[in-house]
mmCIF file of C-alpha atoms in Angstrom:
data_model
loop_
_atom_site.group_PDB
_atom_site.id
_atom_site.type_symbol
_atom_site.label_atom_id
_atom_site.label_comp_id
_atom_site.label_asym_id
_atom_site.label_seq_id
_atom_site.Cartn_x
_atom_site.Cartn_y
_atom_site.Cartn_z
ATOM 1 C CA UNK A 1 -20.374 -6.469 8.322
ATOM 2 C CA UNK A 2 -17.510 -3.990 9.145
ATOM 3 C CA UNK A 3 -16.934 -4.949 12.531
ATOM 4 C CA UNK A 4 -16.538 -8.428 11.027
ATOM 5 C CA UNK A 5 -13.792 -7.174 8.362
ATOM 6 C CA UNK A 6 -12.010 -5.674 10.958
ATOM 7 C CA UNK A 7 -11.819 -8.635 13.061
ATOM 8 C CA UNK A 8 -10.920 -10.572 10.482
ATOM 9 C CA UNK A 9 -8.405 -7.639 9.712
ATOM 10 C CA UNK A 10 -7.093 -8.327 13.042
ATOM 11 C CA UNK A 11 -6.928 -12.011 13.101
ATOM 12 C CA UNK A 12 -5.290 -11.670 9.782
ATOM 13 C CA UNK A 13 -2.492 -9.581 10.293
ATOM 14 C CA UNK A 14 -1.883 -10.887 13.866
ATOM 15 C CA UNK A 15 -1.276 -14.154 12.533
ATOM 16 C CA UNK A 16 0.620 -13.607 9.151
ATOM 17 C CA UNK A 17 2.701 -10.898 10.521
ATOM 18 C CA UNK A 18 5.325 -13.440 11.345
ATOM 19 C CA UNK A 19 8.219 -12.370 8.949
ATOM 20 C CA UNK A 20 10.560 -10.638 12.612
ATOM 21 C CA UNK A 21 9.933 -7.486 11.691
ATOM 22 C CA UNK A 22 8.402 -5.281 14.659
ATOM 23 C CA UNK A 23 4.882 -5.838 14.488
ATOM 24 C CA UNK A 24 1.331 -4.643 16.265
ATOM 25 C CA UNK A 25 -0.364 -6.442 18.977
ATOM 26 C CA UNK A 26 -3.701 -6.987 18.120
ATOM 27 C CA UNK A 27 -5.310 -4.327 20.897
ATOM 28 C CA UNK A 28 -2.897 -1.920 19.452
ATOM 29 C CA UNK A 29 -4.569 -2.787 15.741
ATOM 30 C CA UNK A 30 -8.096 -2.925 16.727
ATOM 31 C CA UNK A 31 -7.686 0.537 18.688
ATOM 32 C CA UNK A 32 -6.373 1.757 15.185
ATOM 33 C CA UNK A 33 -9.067 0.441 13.496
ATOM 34 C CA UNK A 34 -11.531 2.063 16.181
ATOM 35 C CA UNK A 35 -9.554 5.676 16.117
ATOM 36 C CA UNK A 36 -10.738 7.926 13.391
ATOM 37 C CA UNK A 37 -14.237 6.059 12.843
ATOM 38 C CA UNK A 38 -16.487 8.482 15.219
ATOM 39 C CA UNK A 39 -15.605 12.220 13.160
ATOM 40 C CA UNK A 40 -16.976 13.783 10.292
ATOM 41 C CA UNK A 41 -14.008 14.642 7.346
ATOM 42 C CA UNK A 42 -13.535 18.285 6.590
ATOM 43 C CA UNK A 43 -15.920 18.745 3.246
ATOM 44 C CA UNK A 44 -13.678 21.709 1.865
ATOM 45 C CA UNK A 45 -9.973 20.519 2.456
ATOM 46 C CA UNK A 46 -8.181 17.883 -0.132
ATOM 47 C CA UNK A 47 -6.897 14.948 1.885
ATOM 48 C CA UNK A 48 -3.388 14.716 1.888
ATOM 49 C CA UNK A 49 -1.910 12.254 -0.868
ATOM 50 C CA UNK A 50 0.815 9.618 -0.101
ATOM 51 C CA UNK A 51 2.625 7.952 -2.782
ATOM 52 C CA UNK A 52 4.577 5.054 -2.335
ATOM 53 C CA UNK A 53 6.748 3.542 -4.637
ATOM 54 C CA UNK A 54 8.158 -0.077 -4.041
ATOM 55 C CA UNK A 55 8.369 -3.726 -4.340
ATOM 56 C CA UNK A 56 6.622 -6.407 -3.055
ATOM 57 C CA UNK A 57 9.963 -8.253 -1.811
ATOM 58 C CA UNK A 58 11.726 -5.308 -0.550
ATOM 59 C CA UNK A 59 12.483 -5.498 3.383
ATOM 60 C CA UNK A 60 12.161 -1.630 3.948
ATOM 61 C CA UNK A 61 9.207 -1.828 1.801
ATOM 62 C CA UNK A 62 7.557 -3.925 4.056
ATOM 63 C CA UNK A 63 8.370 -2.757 6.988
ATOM 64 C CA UNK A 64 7.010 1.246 6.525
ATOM 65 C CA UNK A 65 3.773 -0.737 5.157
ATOM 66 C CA UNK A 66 3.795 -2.464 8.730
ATOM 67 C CA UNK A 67 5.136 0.491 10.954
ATOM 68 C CA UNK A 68 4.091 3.290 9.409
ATOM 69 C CA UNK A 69 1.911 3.070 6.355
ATOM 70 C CA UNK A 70 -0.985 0.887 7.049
ATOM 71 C CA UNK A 71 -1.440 2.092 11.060
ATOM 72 C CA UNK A 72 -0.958 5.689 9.585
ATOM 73 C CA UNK A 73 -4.106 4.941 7.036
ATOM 74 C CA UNK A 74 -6.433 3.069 9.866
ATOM 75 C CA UNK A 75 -6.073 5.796 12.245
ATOM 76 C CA UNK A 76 -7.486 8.580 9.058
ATOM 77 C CA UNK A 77 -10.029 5.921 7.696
ATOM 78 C CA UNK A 78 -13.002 7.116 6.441
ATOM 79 C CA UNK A 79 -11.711 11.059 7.349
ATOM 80 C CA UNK A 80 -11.067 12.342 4.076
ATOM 81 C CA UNK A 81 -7.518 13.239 5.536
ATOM 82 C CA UNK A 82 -5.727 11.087 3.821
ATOM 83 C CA UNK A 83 -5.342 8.819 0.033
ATOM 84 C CA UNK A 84 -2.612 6.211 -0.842
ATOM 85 C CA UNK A 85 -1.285 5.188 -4.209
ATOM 86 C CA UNK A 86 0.604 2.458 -4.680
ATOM 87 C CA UNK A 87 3.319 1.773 -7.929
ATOM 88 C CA UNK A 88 4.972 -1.938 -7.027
ATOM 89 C CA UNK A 89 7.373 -1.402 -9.157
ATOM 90 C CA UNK A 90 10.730 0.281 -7.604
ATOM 91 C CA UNK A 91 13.690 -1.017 -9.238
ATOM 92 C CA UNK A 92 13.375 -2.785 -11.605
ATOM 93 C CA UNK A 93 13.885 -2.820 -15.311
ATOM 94 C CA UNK A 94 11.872 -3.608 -18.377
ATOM 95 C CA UNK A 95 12.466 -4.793 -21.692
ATOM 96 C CA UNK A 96 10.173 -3.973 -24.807
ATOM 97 C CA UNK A 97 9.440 -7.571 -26.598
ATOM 98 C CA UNK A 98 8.731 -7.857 -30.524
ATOM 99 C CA UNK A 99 5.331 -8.762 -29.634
ATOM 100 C CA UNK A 100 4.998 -5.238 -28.292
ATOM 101 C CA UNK A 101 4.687 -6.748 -24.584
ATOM 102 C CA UNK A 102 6.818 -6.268 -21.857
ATOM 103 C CA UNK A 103 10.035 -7.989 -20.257
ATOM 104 C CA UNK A 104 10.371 -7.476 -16.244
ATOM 105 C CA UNK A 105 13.366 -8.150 -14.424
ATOM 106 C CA UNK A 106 13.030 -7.077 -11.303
ATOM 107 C CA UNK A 107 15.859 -6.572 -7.984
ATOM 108 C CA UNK A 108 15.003 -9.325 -5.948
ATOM 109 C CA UNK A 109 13.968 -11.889 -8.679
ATOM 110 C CA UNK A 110 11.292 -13.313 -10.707
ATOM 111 C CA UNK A 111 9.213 -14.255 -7.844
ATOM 112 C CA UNK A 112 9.322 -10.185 -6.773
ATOM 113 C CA UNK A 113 8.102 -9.586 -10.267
ATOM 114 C CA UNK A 114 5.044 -11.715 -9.631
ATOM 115 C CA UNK A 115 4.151 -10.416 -6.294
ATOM 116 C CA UNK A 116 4.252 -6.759 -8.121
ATOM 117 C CA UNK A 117 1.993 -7.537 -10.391
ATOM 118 C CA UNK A 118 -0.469 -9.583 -7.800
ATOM 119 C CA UNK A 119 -0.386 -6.263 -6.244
ATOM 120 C CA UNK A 120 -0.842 -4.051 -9.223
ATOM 121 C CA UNK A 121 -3.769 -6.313 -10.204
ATOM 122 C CA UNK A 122 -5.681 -5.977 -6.743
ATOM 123 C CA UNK A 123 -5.292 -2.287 -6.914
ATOM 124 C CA UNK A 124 -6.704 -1.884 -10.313
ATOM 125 C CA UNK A 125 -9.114 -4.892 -9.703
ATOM 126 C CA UNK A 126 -10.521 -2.853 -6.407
ATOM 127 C CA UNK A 127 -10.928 0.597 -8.335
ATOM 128 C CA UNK A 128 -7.646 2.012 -7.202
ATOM 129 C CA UNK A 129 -9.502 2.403 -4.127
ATOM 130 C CA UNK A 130 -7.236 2.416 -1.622
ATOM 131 C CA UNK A 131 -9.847 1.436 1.807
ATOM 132 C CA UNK A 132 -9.995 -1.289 -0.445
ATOM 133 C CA UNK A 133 -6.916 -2.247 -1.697
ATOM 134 C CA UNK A 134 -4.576 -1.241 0.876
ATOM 135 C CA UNK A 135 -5.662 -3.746 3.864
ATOM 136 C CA UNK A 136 -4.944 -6.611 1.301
ATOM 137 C CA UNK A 137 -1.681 -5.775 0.034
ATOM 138 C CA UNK A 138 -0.460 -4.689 3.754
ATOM 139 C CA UNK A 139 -1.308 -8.289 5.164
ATOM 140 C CA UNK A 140 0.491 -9.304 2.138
ATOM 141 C CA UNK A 141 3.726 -7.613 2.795
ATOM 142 C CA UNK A 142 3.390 -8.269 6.176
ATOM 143 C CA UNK A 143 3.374 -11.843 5.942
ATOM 144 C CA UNK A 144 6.225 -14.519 4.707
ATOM 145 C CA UNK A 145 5.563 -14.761 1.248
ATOM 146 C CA UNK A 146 3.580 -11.505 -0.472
ATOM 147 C CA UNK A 147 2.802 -13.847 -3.328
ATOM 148 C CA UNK A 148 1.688 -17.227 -1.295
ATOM 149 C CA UNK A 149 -0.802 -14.898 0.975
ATOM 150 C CA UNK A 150 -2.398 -13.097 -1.980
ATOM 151 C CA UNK A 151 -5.485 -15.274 -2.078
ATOM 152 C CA UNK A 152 -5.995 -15.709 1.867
ATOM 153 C CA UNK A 153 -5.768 -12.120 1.919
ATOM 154 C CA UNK A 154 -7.841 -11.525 -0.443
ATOM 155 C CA UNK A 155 -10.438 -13.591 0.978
ATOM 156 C CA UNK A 156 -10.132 -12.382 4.414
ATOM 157 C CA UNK A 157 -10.119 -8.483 3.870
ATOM 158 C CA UNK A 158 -12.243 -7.630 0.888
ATOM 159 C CA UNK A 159 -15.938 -8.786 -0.199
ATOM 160 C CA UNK A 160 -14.168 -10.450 -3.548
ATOM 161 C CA UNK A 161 -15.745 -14.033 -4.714
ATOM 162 C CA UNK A 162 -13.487 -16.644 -5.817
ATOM 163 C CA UNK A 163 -14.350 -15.363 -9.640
ATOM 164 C CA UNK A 164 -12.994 -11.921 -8.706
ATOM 165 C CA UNK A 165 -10.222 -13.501 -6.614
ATOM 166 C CA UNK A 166 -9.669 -15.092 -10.099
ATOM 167 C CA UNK A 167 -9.369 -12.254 -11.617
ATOM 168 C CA UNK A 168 -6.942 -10.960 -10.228
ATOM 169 C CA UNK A 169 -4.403 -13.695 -10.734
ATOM 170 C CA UNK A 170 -5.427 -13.695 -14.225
ATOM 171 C CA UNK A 171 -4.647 -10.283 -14.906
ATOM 172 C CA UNK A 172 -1.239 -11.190 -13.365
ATOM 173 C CA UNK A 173 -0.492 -13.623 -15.922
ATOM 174 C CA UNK A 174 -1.334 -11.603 -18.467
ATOM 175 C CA UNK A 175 -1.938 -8.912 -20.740
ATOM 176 C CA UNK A 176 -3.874 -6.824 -18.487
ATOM 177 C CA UNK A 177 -0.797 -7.252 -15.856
ATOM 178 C CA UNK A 178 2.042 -6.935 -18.096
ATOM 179 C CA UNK A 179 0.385 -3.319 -19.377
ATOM 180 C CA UNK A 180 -0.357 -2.379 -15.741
ATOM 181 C CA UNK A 181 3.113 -2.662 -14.970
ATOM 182 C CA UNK A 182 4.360 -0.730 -18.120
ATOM 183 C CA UNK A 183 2.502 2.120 -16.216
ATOM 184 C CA UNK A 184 3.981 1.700 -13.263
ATOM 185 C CA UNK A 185 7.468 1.863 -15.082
ATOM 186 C CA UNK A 186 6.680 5.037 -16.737
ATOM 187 C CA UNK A 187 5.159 6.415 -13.558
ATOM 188 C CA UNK A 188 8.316 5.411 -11.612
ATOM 189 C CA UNK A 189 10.391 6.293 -14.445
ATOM 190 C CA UNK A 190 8.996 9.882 -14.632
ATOM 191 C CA UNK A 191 10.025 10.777 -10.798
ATOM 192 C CA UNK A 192 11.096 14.256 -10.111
ATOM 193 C CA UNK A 193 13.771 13.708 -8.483
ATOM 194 C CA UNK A 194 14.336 10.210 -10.062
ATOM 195 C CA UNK A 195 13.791 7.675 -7.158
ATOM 196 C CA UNK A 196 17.138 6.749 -5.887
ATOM 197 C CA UNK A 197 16.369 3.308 -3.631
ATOM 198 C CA UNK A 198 12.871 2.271 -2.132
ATOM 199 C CA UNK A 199 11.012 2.617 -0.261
ATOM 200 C CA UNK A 200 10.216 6.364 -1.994
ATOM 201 C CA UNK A 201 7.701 8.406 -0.599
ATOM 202 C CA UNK A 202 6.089 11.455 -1.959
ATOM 203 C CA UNK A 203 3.462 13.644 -0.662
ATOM 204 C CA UNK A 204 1.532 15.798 -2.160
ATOM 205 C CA UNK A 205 3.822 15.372 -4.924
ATOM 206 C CA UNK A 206 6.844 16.312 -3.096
ATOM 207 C CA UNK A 207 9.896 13.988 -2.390
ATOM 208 C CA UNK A 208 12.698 15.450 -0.114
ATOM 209 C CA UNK A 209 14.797 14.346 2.773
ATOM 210 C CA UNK A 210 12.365 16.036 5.288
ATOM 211 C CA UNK A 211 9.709 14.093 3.686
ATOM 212 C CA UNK A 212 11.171 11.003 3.679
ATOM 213 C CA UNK A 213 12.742 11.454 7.203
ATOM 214 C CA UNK A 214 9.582 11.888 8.839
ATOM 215 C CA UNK A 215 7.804 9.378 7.140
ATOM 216 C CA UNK A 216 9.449 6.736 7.702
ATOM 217 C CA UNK A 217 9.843 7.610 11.271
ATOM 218 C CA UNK A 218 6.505 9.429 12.372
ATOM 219 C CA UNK A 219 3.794 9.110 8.988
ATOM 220 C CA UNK A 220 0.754 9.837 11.360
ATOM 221 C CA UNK A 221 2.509 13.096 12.354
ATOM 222 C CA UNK A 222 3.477 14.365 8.848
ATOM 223 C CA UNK A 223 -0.226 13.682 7.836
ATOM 224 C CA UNK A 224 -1.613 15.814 10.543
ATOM 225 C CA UNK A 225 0.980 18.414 9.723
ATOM 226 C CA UNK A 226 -0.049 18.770 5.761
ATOM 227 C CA UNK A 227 -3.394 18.667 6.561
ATOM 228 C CA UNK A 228 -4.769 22.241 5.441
ATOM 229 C CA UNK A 229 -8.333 21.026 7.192
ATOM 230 C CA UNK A 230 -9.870 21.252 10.426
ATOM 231 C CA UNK A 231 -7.246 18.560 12.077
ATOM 232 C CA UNK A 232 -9.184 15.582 13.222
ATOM 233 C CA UNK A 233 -8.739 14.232 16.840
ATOM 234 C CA UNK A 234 -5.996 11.489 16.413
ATOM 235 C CA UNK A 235 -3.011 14.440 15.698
ATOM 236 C CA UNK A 236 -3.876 16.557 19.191
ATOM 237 C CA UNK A 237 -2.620 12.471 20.371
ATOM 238 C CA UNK A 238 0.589 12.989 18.264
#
């Protein structure tokens, strides 16, 4: 069963990766996918946590998910080096309603705001798991249209139904999604330093220049680097 998710991870992002930004060839992803599997995770030593605030329509966004981010996470799968959260929320604003529900406007547009929540949804629809949810959302933001490859995505990289699939949308549509993303406000919101632009990385709950520098440039590296643990074999191939 896992060697068939991560063909179909393959497939999948091979094909829907088609938005011109740089993307992997798919021996380059299925080496990823490979790297990492055949070590045992240091029991004792917290993995290191990366926090990524964004939006689901935001170029840069989707380009450190396709460069940086989801490679980065593949090559520490299954490690215990390293956890992802994701807020899709970045810049935009809300609005509190009479009805006690929330108003989104978000930077690049109402369909931005949907994709957000799609995303928000499958994270807290998958357990905030992220070996779960972060395959899905990546072949989402690596594809044309985030919101348009949801359910393909979906389908191809995670063992939902089509009731769970359903779900999901559901929860973007409603209640459940517009309190999910009040969350995410107040998470993003609460910043220390206030995020600025996105994308926004912390680690460890630490933003600075050096941070962001080498994340955006060399995540795999910055990992190994923060790792207090024995330091698996993928950062001697830094």
């Amino acid at each position: 069963m896992k060697k068939i998710l991560l063909i179909s991870l393959v497939i999948t992002a091979v094909i829907s990766c088609n938005h011109g930004m740089a993307r992997m060839q798919s021996n380059v992803f299925i080496k990823l996918l490979e790297d990492g599997q055949n070590e045992i995770s240091d029991p004792v030593a917290k993995p290191v946590q990366v926090d990524l605030y964004y939006e689901s329509l935001c170029p840069g966004c989707r380009f450190f998910f396709e460069t940086q981010l989801f490679p980065t996470f593949y090559k520490f799968k299954g490690l215990g080096v390293l956890n992802v959260g994701l807020y899709p929320y970045g810049n935009a604003k809300e609005v509190k309603k009479p009805d006690g529900s929330w108003k989104f406007t978000c930077q690049h547009g109402k369909h931005e705001c949907l994709g957000n929540l799609i995303e928000a949804c499958i994270v807290q629809h998958t357990g905030k798991e992220a070996e779960k949810f972060l395959p899905i959302i990546s072949c989402m933001e690596s594809s044309d249209d985030p919101v348009k490859a949801a359910r393909g995505c979906m389908k191809a990289l995670s063992d939902m139904d089509q009731k769970q699939i359903k779900a999901v949308f559901a929860c973007a549509k409603g209640s459940e999604g517009n309190k999910l993303m009040h969350e995410l406000a107040e998470a993003t919101d609460s910043l220390n330093p206030p995020h600025l632009y996105v994308p926004w990385v912390v680690m460890d709950g630490v933003h600075n220049k050096t941070v962001e520098t080498r994340a955006l440039s060399d995540l795999t590296s910055l990992v190994c680097d923060a790792y207090k643990g024995e330091k698996p074999r993928i950062c001697a191939m830094k």
